[in-house]
Coordinates of C-alpha atoms in Angstrom, one line a residue:
Chain A
X1 CA 55.5 52.0 26.6
X2 CA 51.8 51.5 26.9
X3 CA 50.8 48.0 27.8
X4 CA 48.3 46.4 25.5
X5 CA 45.0 45.8 27.0
X6 CA 43.6 42.4 26.4
X7 CA 40.2 41.1 27.5
X8 CA 39.9 37.3 27.9
X9 CA 36.4 35.8 27.8
X10 CA 36.1 32.1 28.7
X11 CA 33.7 30.4 31.1
X12 CA 36.6 28.3 32.4
X13 CA 38.2 30.3 35.3
X14 CA 41.4 28.2 35.3
X15 CA 42.0 29.2 31.7
X16 CA 41.4 32.9 32.1
X17 CA 43.5 33.0 35.2
X18 CA 46.5 31.1 33.8
X19 CA 46.3 33.1 30.6
X20 CA 46.3 36.3 32.6
X21 CA 49.3 35.2 34.8
X22 CA 51.3 34.1 31.7
X23 CA 50.6 37.2 29.7
X24 CA 51.1 39.6 32.5
X25 CA 54.4 38.0 33.4
X26 CA 55.8 39.2 30.1
X27 CA 55.2 42.8 31.2
X28 CA 53.6 43.6 27.8
X29 CA 50.0 43.3 28.6
X30 CA 47.2 44.4 30.9
X31 CA 44.7 41.7 31.2
X32 CA 41.1 41.5 32.3
X33 CA 39.5 38.1 32.6
X34 CA 35.8 37.6 32.2
X35 CA 34.1 34.3 32.9
X36 CA 30.5 35.5 32.5
X37 CA 29.6 36.1 28.9
X38 CA 26.6 38.1 29.8
X39 CA 28.7 40.7 31.5
X40 CA 31.1 41.2 28.5
X41 CA 29.5 44.3 27.1
X42 CA 29.8 46.0 30.5
X43 CA 33.4 45.0 30.8
X44 CA 34.2 46.4 27.3
X45 CA 32.9 49.8 28.2
X46 CA 34.9 49.8 31.4
X47 CA 38.2 48.2 30.2
X48 CA 38.4 49.4 26.6
X49 CA 40.5 46.5 25.4
X50 CA 42.9 46.7 22.4
X51 CA 42.2 43.0 21.6
X52 CA 39.8 40.3 22.8
X53 CA 40.3 36.6 23.3
X54 CA 36.9 35.0 23.1
X55 CA 35.9 31.4 23.8
X56 CA 33.6 30.1 21.0
X57 CA 31.4 27.8 23.1
X58 CA 30.1 29.0 26.4
X59 CA 27.0 28.0 28.2
X60 CA 24.1 30.2 27.3
X61 CA 26.1 32.3 24.9
X62 CA 27.5 31.6 21.5
X63 CA 31.0 33.3 21.0
X64 CA 30.1 34.1 17.4
X65 CA 26.9 35.9 18.5
X66 CA 28.8 37.8 21.1
X67 CA 31.5 38.8 18.6
X68 CA 28.8 40.1 16.3
X69 CA 27.4 42.1 19.1
X70 CA 30.8 43.6 20.0
X71 CA 31.6 44.6 16.4
X72 CA 28.1 46.1 16.0
X73 CA 29.0 48.6 18.7
X74 CA 30.6 51.6 17.2
X75 CA 33.3 52.1 19.8
X76 CA 34.5 48.5 19.5
X77 CA 34.0 47.7 15.8
X78 CA 37.7 47.7 15.1
X79 CA 38.8 45.8 18.2
X80 CA 40.4 42.6 16.9
X81 CA 38.8 39.4 18.3
X82 CA 40.6 36.1 18.5
X83 CA 38.5 33.1 19.1
X84 CA 39.5 30.3 21.4
X85 CA 38.1 27.0 20.3
X86 CA 38.2 23.4 21.5
X87 CA 36.3 22.2 18.4
X88 CA 38.9 22.9 15.7
X89 CA 42.3 21.3 15.2
X90 CA 45.4 23.4 15.0
X91 CA 46.3 21.8 11.7
X92 CA 43.0 22.9 10.3
X93 CA 43.7 26.4 11.4
X94 CA 47.2 26.4 10.0
X95 CA 45.9 25.3 6.7
X96 CA 43.6 28.4 6.7
X97 CA 46.3 30.7 8.0
X98 CA 44.6 30.7 11.4
X99 CA 41.4 32.3 10.0
X100 CA 37.9 31.0 9.8
X101 CA 35.1 33.1 8.4
X102 CA 37.3 36.3 8.7
X103 CA 38.2 35.7 12.3
X104 CA 41.5 34.4 13.7
X105 CA 41.3 31.4 15.9
X106 CA 43.4 29.7 18.6
X107 CA 42.9 26.0 18.9
X108 CA 43.0 24.7 22.5
X109 CA 45.3 23.7 23.9
X110 CA 48.0 26.1 22.8
X111 CA 51.1 27.1 24.8
X112 CA 51.8 30.7 25.9
X113 CA 54.4 31.2 23.1
X114 CA 51.8 30.3 20.5
X115 CA 49.2 32.5 22.1
X116 CA 51.5 35.5 22.2
X117 CA 52.6 35.2 18.6
X118 CA 48.9 35.2 17.5
X119 CA 48.0 38.1 19.7
X120 CA 51.0 40.1 18.4
X121 CA 49.9 39.3 14.8
X122 CA 46.5 40.9 15.3
X123 CA 47.2 43.8 17.7
X124 CA 46.7 47.2 15.9
X125 CA 49.9 48.7 14.6
X126 CA 49.4 52.1 16.4
X127 CA 49.3 50.3 19.8
X128 CA 52.1 47.9 19.3
X129 CA 54.4 50.5 17.9
Chain B
X1 CA -55.8 -40.2 -22.9
X2 CA -56.9 -40.5 -19.3
X3 CA -54.6 -42.0 -16.8
X4 CA -56.9 -45.1 -16.5
X5 CA -57.2 -45.8 -20.2
X6 CA -54.5 -47.4 -22.2
X7 CA -54.6 -46.5 -25.9
X8 CA -53.6 -49.4 -28.1
X9 CA -53.0 -49.1 -31.9
X10 CA -53.4 -52.4 -33.7
X11 CA -51.7 -52.5 -37.1
X12 CA -52.9 -55.5 -38.9
X13 CA -54.1 -55.9 -42.5
X14 CA -55.9 -59.2 -42.0
X15 CA -59.3 -58.0 -41.0
X16 CA -60.5 -61.1 -39.2
X17 CA -57.4 -61.3 -37.1
X18 CA -57.5 -57.6 -36.4
X19 CA -61.0 -57.8 -35.1
X20 CA -60.1 -60.9 -33.0
X21 CA -57.4 -58.9 -31.4
X22 CA -59.7 -56.0 -30.7
X23 CA -62.2 -58.3 -29.0
X24 CA -59.6 -60.1 -26.9
X25 CA -57.9 -56.8 -25.9
X26 CA -61.2 -55.1 -25.0
X27 CA -62.3 -58.1 -23.0
X28 CA -59.1 -58.5 -21.1
X29 CA -58.8 -54.7 -20.5
X30 CA -62.1 -54.6 -18.7
X31 CA -62.8 -51.2 -20.1
X32 CA -59.2 -50.0 -19.5
X33 CA -58.1 -50.5 -23.1
X34 CA -59.2 -48.3 -26.0
X35 CA -58.3 -50.0 -29.3
X36 CA -57.7 -48.4 -32.7
X37 CA -57.2 -50.7 -35.7
X38 CA -55.4 -49.7 -38.9
X39 CA -54.5 -51.9 -41.9
X40 CA -51.4 -50.3 -43.4
X41 CA -48.2 -48.6 -42.4
X42 CA -49.0 -45.2 -43.8
X43 CA -52.2 -44.9 -41.7
X44 CA -50.4 -46.3 -38.7
X45 CA -47.5 -43.8 -38.8
X46 CA -50.0 -40.9 -39.4
X47 CA -52.0 -42.1 -36.3
X48 CA -48.8 -42.4 -34.2
X49 CA -47.6 -38.9 -35.1
X50 CA -51.1 -37.4 -34.6
X51 CA -52.3 -39.3 -31.5
X52 CA -50.9 -40.6 -28.3
X53 CA -50.7 -44.3 -28.0
X54 CA -49.4 -46.4 -25.1
X55 CA -48.7 -49.5 -27.2
X56 CA -48.6 -50.7 -30.8
X57 CA -49.5 -54.3 -31.8
X58 CA -47.7 -54.6 -35.0
X59 CA -47.9 -57.2 -37.8
X60 CA -44.6 -56.9 -39.7
X61 CA -46.2 -57.9 -43.1
X62 CA -48.4 -55.0 -44.3
X63 CA -49.5 -54.1 -47.8
X64 CA -47.2 -51.1 -48.0
X65 CA -44.2 -52.4 -46.0
X66 CA -42.8 -55.8 -44.9
X67 CA -40.3 -57.2 -42.5
X68 CA -38.0 -55.4 -40.1
X69 CA -38.5 -52.1 -42.0
X70 CA -42.0 -52.1 -40.8
X71 CA -40.9 -52.0 -37.2
X72 CA -38.2 -49.4 -37.9
X73 CA -40.8 -47.1 -39.6
X74 CA -43.1 -47.4 -36.6
X75 CA -40.3 -46.9 -34.1
X76 CA -39.2 -43.8 -35.9
X77 CA -42.7 -42.3 -35.8
X78 CA -43.0 -42.8 -32.1
X79 CA -39.7 -43.9 -30.4
X80 CA -41.2 -43.8 -26.9
X81 CA -44.2 -46.0 -27.7
X82 CA -43.6 -49.7 -26.9
X83 CA -44.1 -52.1 -29.8
X84 CA -45.4 -55.7 -29.5
X85 CA -44.7 -57.7 -32.7
X86 CA -47.4 -60.1 -34.0
X87 CA -45.6 -62.7 -36.0
X88 CA -46.4 -65.8 -38.0
X89 CA -44.2 -68.9 -37.6
X90 CA -42.7 -68.2 -40.9
X91 CA -41.3 -64.8 -40.0
X92 CA -40.3 -65.5 -36.3
X93 CA -36.7 -64.8 -37.3
X94 CA -37.6 -61.2 -38.4
X95 CA -39.6 -60.8 -35.2
X96 CA -36.4 -61.6 -33.3
X97 CA -34.5 -59.0 -35.3
X98 CA -37.2 -56.5 -34.3
X99 CA -36.8 -57.5 -30.7
X100 CA -33.1 -56.7 -30.9
X101 CA -33.9 -53.4 -32.6
X102 CA -36.0 -52.4 -29.7
X103 CA -39.4 -54.0 -29.9
X104 CA -40.7 -55.1 -26.5
X105 CA -41.8 -58.6 -27.3
X106 CA -43.3 -60.7 -30.0
X107 CA -46.3 -63.0 -30.0
X108 CA -46.7 -65.9 -32.5
X109 CA -50.1 -65.6 -34.0
X110 CA -50.9 -69.3 -33.7
X111 CA -50.0 -69.5 -30.0
X112 CA -52.2 -66.6 -29.2
X113 CA -54.7 -66.3 -26.4
X114 CA -56.3 -63.6 -24.4
X115 CA -54.4 -63.9 -21.1
X116 CA -51.1 -64.2 -22.9
X117 CA -51.8 -61.1 -24.9
X118 CA -53.1 -59.1 -21.9
X119 CA -50.0 -60.0 -19.9
X120 CA -47.7 -59.2 -22.9
X121 CA -49.4 -55.8 -23.2
X122 CA -49.0 -55.0 -19.5
X123 CA -45.4 -56.1 -19.4
X124 CA -44.5 -54.2 -22.6
X125 CA -46.0 -51.0 -21.3
X126 CA -44.3 -51.4 -18.0
X127 CA -41.0 -52.3 -19.5
X128 CA -41.0 -49.4 -21.9
X129 CA -41.8 -47.0 -19.0
X130 CA -38.8 -48.4 -17.0
X131 CA -36.6 -48.2 -20.1
X132 CA -37.6 -44.6 -20.8
X133 CA -37.0 -43.6 -17.2
X134 CA -33.6 -45.4 -17.3
X135 CA -32.7 -43.8 -20.6
X136 CA -33.7 -40.4 -19.3
X137 CA -31.7 -40.9 -16.2
X138 CA -28.7 -42.1 -18.2
X139 CA -29.1 -39.1 -20.5
X140 CA -29.2 -36.9 -17.4
X141 CA -26.0 -38.4 -16.0
X142 CA -24.3 -38.4 -19.3
X143 CA -25.1 -34.7 -19.7
X144 CA -23.6 -34.1 -16.3
X145 CA -20.5 -36.2 -16.8
X146 CA -19.9 -34.7 -20.2
X147 CA -20.3 -31.2 -19.0
X148 CA -18.3 -31.2 -15.8
X149 CA -14.6 -30.2 -15.9
X150 CA -13.9 -32.7 -13.2
X151 CA -12.6 -36.1 -14.3
X152 CA -15.1 -38.9 -13.7
X153 CA -13.9 -42.4 -14.1
X154 CA -15.3 -45.8 -13.3
X155 CA -12.9 -48.7 -13.0
X156 CA -13.3 -52.3 -12.0
X157 CA -11.8 -53.9 -8.9
X158 CA -8.5 -54.4 -10.8
X159 CA -8.3 -50.9 -12.0
X160 CA -9.4 -51.5 -15.5
X161 CA -11.2 -48.5 -17.0
X162 CA -14.9 -48.9 -17.6
X163 CA -15.8 -45.3 -18.2
X164 CA -14.0 -42.0 -18.5
X165 CA -15.7 -38.7 -18.8
X166 CA -14.9 -36.6 -21.9
X167 CA -13.0 -34.2 -19.6
X168 CA -10.2 -36.7 -19.6
X169 CA -9.4 -35.5 -23.1
X170 CA -8.3 -32.2 -21.8
X171 CA -6.0 -33.7 -19.2
X172 CA -4.6 -36.8 -20.7
X173 CA -5.1 -36.0 -24.3
X174 CA -7.1 -39.2 -24.6
X175 CA -10.9 -39.8 -24.1
X176 CA -13.0 -42.7 -25.3
X177 CA -10.1 -44.8 -26.2
X178 CA -9.2 -45.1 -22.5
X179 CA -12.1 -47.5 -21.9
X180 CA -10.7 -51.0 -21.2
X181 CA -7.2 -49.7 -20.5
X182 CA -5.3 -49.9 -17.3
X183 CA -6.0 -46.8 -15.2
X184 CA -2.6 -46.9 -13.6
X185 CA -0.8 -46.7 -16.9
X186 CA -0.5 -42.9 -17.0
X187 CA 0.4 -42.4 -13.3
X188 CA 3.8 -40.9 -12.6
X189 CA 6.3 -43.7 -11.8
X190 CA 7.1 -42.0 -8.5
X191 CA 3.5 -42.0 -7.4
X192 CA 2.5 -45.3 -8.8
X193 CA 3.2 -47.6 -5.8
X194 CA 1.4 -45.3 -3.4
X195 CA -1.6 -45.0 -5.6
X196 CA -1.8 -48.7 -6.2
X197 CA -1.7 -49.2 -2.4
X198 CA -4.5 -46.7 -1.9
X199 CA -6.6 -48.4 -4.6
X200 CA -6.2 -51.8 -3.1
X201 CA -7.2 -50.4 0.3
X202 CA -10.3 -48.8 -1.2
X203 CA -11.3 -52.1 -2.9
X204 CA -10.6 -54.1 0.3
X205 CA -12.2 -51.9 2.8
X206 CA -14.9 -50.4 0.6
X207 CA -14.0 -47.1 2.0
X208 CA -13.3 -44.3 -0.5
X209 CA -10.1 -42.2 -0.1
X210 CA -8.6 -38.9 -1.2
X211 CA -5.3 -38.9 -3.0
X212 CA -3.0 -36.6 -4.8
X213 CA -0.7 -37.7 -7.6
X214 CA 0.6 -36.9 -11.0
X215 CA -0.3 -38.1 -14.5
X216 CA 2.3 -38.2 -17.2
X217 CA 0.8 -37.6 -20.6
X218 CA 1.9 -39.2 -23.8
X219 CA 3.7 -35.9 -24.8
X220 CA 5.6 -36.1 -21.5
X221 CA 3.8 -33.3 -19.8
X222 CA 3.0 -33.8 -16.1
X223 CA -0.4 -32.9 -14.6
X224 CA -1.1 -32.9 -10.9
X225 CA -4.5 -34.3 -9.9
X226 CA -6.5 -34.6 -6.7
X227 CA -8.9 -37.6 -6.5
X228 CA -11.7 -38.8 -4.4
X229 CA -12.7 -42.4 -4.8
X230 CA -15.9 -44.3 -3.7
X231 CA -16.9 -47.9 -4.4
X232 CA -19.9 -49.5 -6.1
X233 CA -20.9 -52.8 -4.5
X234 CA -22.6 -55.8 -6.1
X235 CA -25.7 -57.5 -4.8
X236 CA -23.7 -59.3 -2.2
X237 CA -22.2 -56.1 -0.9
X238 CA -18.8 -56.8 -2.4
X239 CA -17.0 -53.7 -3.9
X240 CA -16.9 -54.3 -7.6
X241 CA -16.3 -50.9 -9.2
X242 CA -14.6 -47.8 -8.1
X243 CA -15.8 -44.4 -9.1
X244 CA -13.0 -41.8 -9.1
X245 CA -13.7 -38.1 -9.3
X246 CA -10.6 -36.2 -10.0
X247 CA -9.6 -32.6 -10.6
X248 CA -6.6 -31.3 -12.4
X249 CA -4.9 -29.1 -9.9
X250 CA -1.7 -28.3 -11.9
X251 CA -2.6 -24.7 -12.4
X252 CA -3.8 -24.3 -8.9
X253 CA -0.5 -25.8 -7.6
X254 CA 1.5 -23.6 -9.9
X255 CA -0.5 -20.6 -8.6
X256 CA 0.0 -21.7 -5.0
X257 CA 3.7 -22.1 -5.7
X258 CA 3.9 -18.6 -7.2
X259 CA 1.9 -17.3 -4.2
X260 CA 4.3 -19.0 -1.8
X261 CA 7.2 -17.5 -3.7
X262 CA 5.7 -14.1 -3.7
X263 CA 5.0 -14.4 0.0
X264 CA 8.6 -15.5 0.6
X265 CA 9.7 -12.5 -1.4
X266 CA 7.5 -10.2 0.6
X267 CA 8.9 -11.8 3.8
X268 CA 12.4 -11.4 2.6
X269 CA 11.8 -7.8 1.6
X270 CA 10.3 -7.2 5.0
X271 CA 13.3 -8.8 6.7
X272 CA 15.6 -6.7 4.7
X273 CA 13.6 -3.6 5.7
X274 CA 13.8 -4.7 9.3
X275 CA 17.6 -5.2 9.0
X276 CA 17.9 -1.8 7.3
X277 CA 15.9 -0.3 10.1
X278 CA 18.1 -2.1 12.7
X279 CA 21.2 -0.8 10.9
X280 CA 19.7 2.7 10.9
X281 CA 19.0 2.5 14.6
X282 CA 22.5 1.2 15.1
X283 CA 24.0 4.0 13.1
X284 CA 22.0 6.5 15.1
X285 CA 23.5 5.0 18.2
X286 CA 26.9 5.2 16.7
X287 CA 26.2 8.8 15.9
X288 CA 25.1 9.3 19.5
X289 CA 28.4 7.8 20.6
X290 CA 30.1 10.1 18.2
X291 CA 28.3 13.2 19.6
X292 CA 29.3 11.9 23.0
X293 CA 32.9 11.5 21.9
X294 CA 32.9 15.0 20.6
X295 CA 31.6 16.2 24.0
X296 CA 34.4 14.3 25.7
X297 CA 37.0 15.9 23.4
X298 CA 35.6 19.3 24.0
X299 CA 35.5 18.9 27.7
X300 CA 39.0 17.5 27.9
X301 CA 40.5 20.3 25.9
X302 CA 39.8 22.9 28.4
X303 CA 41.6 21.2 31.3
X304 CA 44.4 20.4 28.9
X305 CA 44.7 24.1 28.1
X306 CA 44.8 24.8 31.8
X307 CA 47.7 22.3 32.2
X308 CA 49.6 23.7 29.2
X309 CA 49.3 27.2 30.5
X310 CA 50.2 26.0 34.0
X311 CA 53.4 24.3 32.8
X312 CA 54.4 27.4 30.8
X313 CA 53.9 29.5 33.9
X314 CA 55.9 27.2 36.2
X315 CA 58.7 26.7 33.8
X316 CA 60.4 30.0 34.4
X317 CA 60.4 29.4 38.1
X318 CA 61.8 25.9 38.2
X319 CA 64.2 25.7 35.3
X320 CA 66.9 27.8 37.0
X321 CA 66.7 26.1 40.3
X322 CA 65.8 22.5 39.7
X323 CA 66.9 20.4 36.7
X324 CA 64.7 17.6 37.8
X325 CA 61.7 19.9 37.9
X326 CA 62.5 21.1 34.4
X327 CA 62.6 17.6 33.2
X328 CA 59.4 16.8 34.9
X329 CA 57.7 19.8 33.3
X330 CA 58.9 18.6 29.9
X331 CA 57.5 15.2 30.6
X332 CA 54.2 16.8 31.6
X333 CA 54.2 18.9 28.5
X334 CA 54.7 15.7 26.4
X335 CA 52.0 13.9 28.2
X336 CA 49.6 16.8 27.4
X337 CA 50.6 16.5 23.8
X338 CA 49.8 12.8 23.8
X339 CA 46.4 13.4 25.6
X340 CA 45.7 16.1 23.0
X341 CA 46.4 13.8 20.2
X342 CA 44.0 11.2 21.6
X343 CA 41.3 13.8 22.1
X344 CA 42.1 15.1 18.6
X345 CA 41.4 11.6 17.3
X346 CA 38.1 11.5 19.1
X347 CA 37.2 14.9 17.7
X348 CA 38.1 13.7 14.2
X349 CA 36.0 10.6 14.7
X350 CA 33.0 12.5 15.7
X351 CA 33.6 15.5 13.4
X352 CA 31.6 17.3 15.9
X353 CA 30.3 20.8 15.3
X354 CA 27.6 22.6 17.0
X355 CA 25.1 21.8 14.4
X356 CA 22.4 23.8 12.7
X357 CA 19.8 24.9 15.1
X358 CA 16.1 24.9 14.5
X359 CA 12.9 25.1 16.5
X360 CA 12.4 21.8 18.2
X361 CA 9.8 20.1 20.5
X362 CA 11.6 18.5 23.4
X363 CA 8.9 15.8 23.8
X364 CA 9.4 14.7 20.2
X365 CA 13.1 14.5 20.7
X366 CA 12.5 12.3 23.7
X367 CA 10.2 10.1 21.7
X368 CA 12.8 9.6 19.0
X369 CA 15.5 8.9 21.5
X370 CA 13.3 6.3 23.2
X371 CA 12.5 4.7 19.8
X372 CA 16.2 4.3 19.1
X373 CA 16.6 2.4 22.4
X374 CA 13.6 0.1 22.0
X375 CA 15.6 -3.1 22.0
X376 CA 17.6 -2.1 25.1
X377 CA 14.3 -1.2 26.8
X378 CA 12.8 -4.6 25.9
X379 CA 16.0 -6.4 27.0
X380 CA 15.7 -4.8 30.4
X381 CA 11.9 -5.3 30.5
X382 CA 11.5 -1.6 31.1
X383 CA 8.1 -0.1 30.6
X384 CA 7.9 3.5 29.5
X385 CA 5.0 5.7 30.5
X386 CA 5.2 8.9 28.6
X387 CA 3.2 12.1 29.1
X388 CA 4.3 14.8 26.6
X389 CA 2.8 18.2 27.0
X390 CA 1.2 19.5 23.8
X391 CA 2.1 22.9 22.4
X392 CA 5.3 23.4 24.4
X393 CA 7.3 26.4 23.3
X394 CA 9.8 25.3 20.7
X395 CA 13.5 25.3 21.6
X396 CA 16.4 26.6 19.4
X397 CA 18.5 23.4 19.3
X398 CA 20.6 21.2 17.0
X399 CA 18.1 18.3 17.0
X400 CA 20.7 15.6 16.2
X401 CA 23.0 16.7 19.0
X402 CA 20.2 16.9 21.5
X403 CA 18.8 13.5 20.5
X404 CA 22.2 11.9 20.9
X405 CA 22.6 13.4 24.3
X406 CA 19.1 12.1 25.3
X407 CA 20.1 8.6 23.9
X408 CA 23.2 8.6 26.1
X409 CA 21.3 9.8 29.2
X410 CA 18.5 7.3 28.6
X411 CA 21.0 4.5 27.9
X412 CA 22.7 5.3 31.2
X413 CA 19.4 5.0 33.0
X414 CA 18.5 1.8 31.3
X415 CA 21.8 0.2 32.2
X416 CA 21.6 1.5 35.8
X417 CA 18.1 0.3 36.6
X418 CA 17.1 -3.2 37.6
X419 CA 15.0 -5.2 35.1
X420 CA 11.3 -4.6 35.3
X421 CA 11.7 -0.9 36.2
X422 CA 9.3 1.7 34.9
X423 CA 10.2 5.0 33.2
X424 CA 8.0 7.9 33.7
X425 CA 8.8 10.4 31.0
X426 CA 7.0 13.7 30.9
X427 CA 7.5 17.2 29.5
X428 CA 5.8 20.3 30.8
X429 CA 6.1 24.1 31.0
X430 CA 7.2 25.5 34.3
X431 CA 5.7 28.9 35.1
X432 CA 8.1 31.8 35.4
X433 CA 9.5 32.8 38.8
X434 CA 8.1 36.0 40.2
X435 CA 9.7 39.2 39.1
X436 CA 9.8 41.4 35.9
X437 CA 12.5 39.2 34.2
X438 CA 10.9 35.8 34.9
X439 CA 10.9 33.4 32.0
X440 CA 9.0 30.2 31.8
X441 CA 11.0 26.9 31.5
X442 CA 10.5 23.9 29.3
X443 CA 11.2 20.8 31.4
X444 CA 11.6 17.2 30.6
X445 CA 11.8 14.5 33.3
X446 CA 12.7 10.9 33.3
X447 CA 11.9 9.2 36.5
X448 CA 12.9 5.5 36.9
X449 CA 10.9 3.5 39.5
X450 CA 10.5 -0.1 40.4
X451 CA 7.3 -1.7 41.5
X452 CA 9.2 -3.6 44.3
X453 CA 11.3 -0.6 45.3
X454 CA 8.6 0.7 47.8
X455 CA 9.1 -2.5 49.9
X456 CA 12.8 -2.0 49.7
X457 CA 13.0 -5.3 47.8
X458 CA 14.9 -3.7 44.9
X459 CA 17.3 -0.9 45.2
X460 CA 17.0 1.4 42.2
X461 CA 20.2 3.3 42.8
X462 CA 22.9 3.5 45.3
X463 CA 24.9 6.6 45.5
X464 CA 28.2 5.7 43.9
X465 CA 31.2 6.0 46.1
X466 CA 33.4 7.6 43.5
X467 CA 33.1 8.6 39.9
X468 CA 31.7 6.0 37.5
X469 CA 31.7 5.9 33.7
X470 CA 28.0 6.6 33.9
X471 CA 28.6 9.8 35.8
X472 CA 31.3 10.8 33.3
X473 CA 28.8 10.3 30.5
X474 CA 26.3 12.4 32.4
X475 CA 28.8 15.1 32.8
X476 CA 29.5 15.2 29.1
X477 CA 25.9 15.2 28.3
X478 CA 25.3 18.0 30.8
X479 CA 28.0 20.0 29.1
X480 CA 26.5 19.6 25.7
X481 CA 23.1 20.6 27.0
X482 CA 24.6 23.6 28.6
X483 CA 26.0 24.7 25.3
X484 CA 22.4 25.1 24.2
X485 CA 21.5 27.0 27.3
X486 CA 19.9 24.1 29.1
X487 CA 20.4 22.5 32.5
X488 CA 20.6 18.9 33.7
X489 CA 19.8 17.8 37.2
X490 CA 20.2 14.3 38.4
X491 CA 18.7 12.8 41.5
X492 CA 19.5 9.3 42.8
X493 CA 17.8 7.7 45.7
X494 CA 17.3 4.1 46.9
X495 CA 13.8 4.0 45.5
X496 CA 14.0 6.1 42.4
X497 CA 16.3 8.0 40.1
X498 CA 15.4 11.1 38.2
X499 CA 16.8 13.3 35.5
X500 CA 15.5 16.7 34.8
X501 CA 16.5 18.7 31.7
X502 CA 15.3 22.2 31.5
X503 CA 15.6 25.1 29.1
X504 CA 14.6 28.6 29.8
X505 CA 12.5 30.0 27.0

């Protein structure tokens, strides 16, 4: 079974590292952590993720802008992006079925179980099958 | 008529007596008297109307008029010319009547001599001149007193009215009928004792005074007046009369009162405005606190996320081997939930979002932040010297969020500096570093100094041993500025402390 490739972009190394450890431990995912938003486009070309976890607020780079840029690139326009945010409450997200402006969100802090259930919800069928 | 010649008209129908008078008058006058003799009233009045005479010697019994009527006819023809009546013993009574009617004097024909006549003529002319001058001056003052709007009143030393100008009619509703009445009668009962005291003092000392009081009219209306009194003394120098010139100031006082009320209203409105402004500044500060709180919430959530993920990761390892450790992890997990709830509350309070960005001038944001902190600056006696660069490149920022960060940073500086410090605030554009990708940087600096710091008399800042709330605030502010692509640097030395905020363009 092919492991699903997940790119995690967050300026906080402790978060990317712990997400990576927790997700890799399940044996279901291949993870690449990226703390520098500027280098994300390069990492995409190289890693070709099936799904991206993307922090909304990063110094010098707006997660929304970055997402727009990713989806504007032909090769990645169908790669699901899940935003990580510290500015929205989980209750607010639940009320909107986890989606704001067409994008799924994860409200920090969320435990591994919660993160995995959201990832699984948005992974493309062909890959998860 | 020359100034030396006195023209005398003799009206006498007895020819012999008329000539006698002419002779006497001519002799006595030593050429100064020019005499005209007529024998009847008709000729006499015609002469008086046509010519200019200085005196009339008049026999009351003429062929065409007799008695007092003769005098009256002459007087009507020339009211200003003095008349000396020539009278027989039989009509002395009529002569007296003529005297009361205005004739200067009368001479009995049988007691007549030159010197007596000459003296009577001189006196009559002189007296008439004085009388005329007096009447003219009386007329003059009457005209004044009747035409001024001020109230002119003359009272005796007991306050009894001797004269009141017609203007009293307008104020008291009474005019002429006031004469003889008590001038205190219309004074307001509350002012009466004071005014009576003032009046007694004026009469006793002879020194006029100013006073303000109220009149109560017959119809009950109250008028406010302002008076100035002065005394008229008799020959011995004793004050006998008091002249009071008053002015009705009711309207003026009412206008003044309205003005005062209007002023009070303006003042009140101004105070309300100031209060509103203070509230606005206060709410701005609240909002700054709110932005700050949002920053705290945001910054705490990331470490919480790390802890949550850490607990999840560790759980699999410890649960099987160590029940205590599993329990501990559960407690940690619960603690994180509580912390998250608190942070969530902060976030809700602040309702923080990265706001709408627009092109902003950093210097202007500084100015606004400093304006919000004016009272704090004043309280700490901190003087601000600002030097904002003109035409700095605009920055894409949420102006509210940035302003609130600046308020927090500045408030930290204000609280951290000794009173009497000076803030040097400046903005400038730093040239790009060498290289193809060099960008210029918009920089804002706040440097706090103290005049006494150079002599080490005052320590501006000591490096804190551990973390302080201020440092925490700075950390949060720094994070918010970083969200907009900026940088915060903080220097603290014994003699100065400095903040630098910079944004690459």
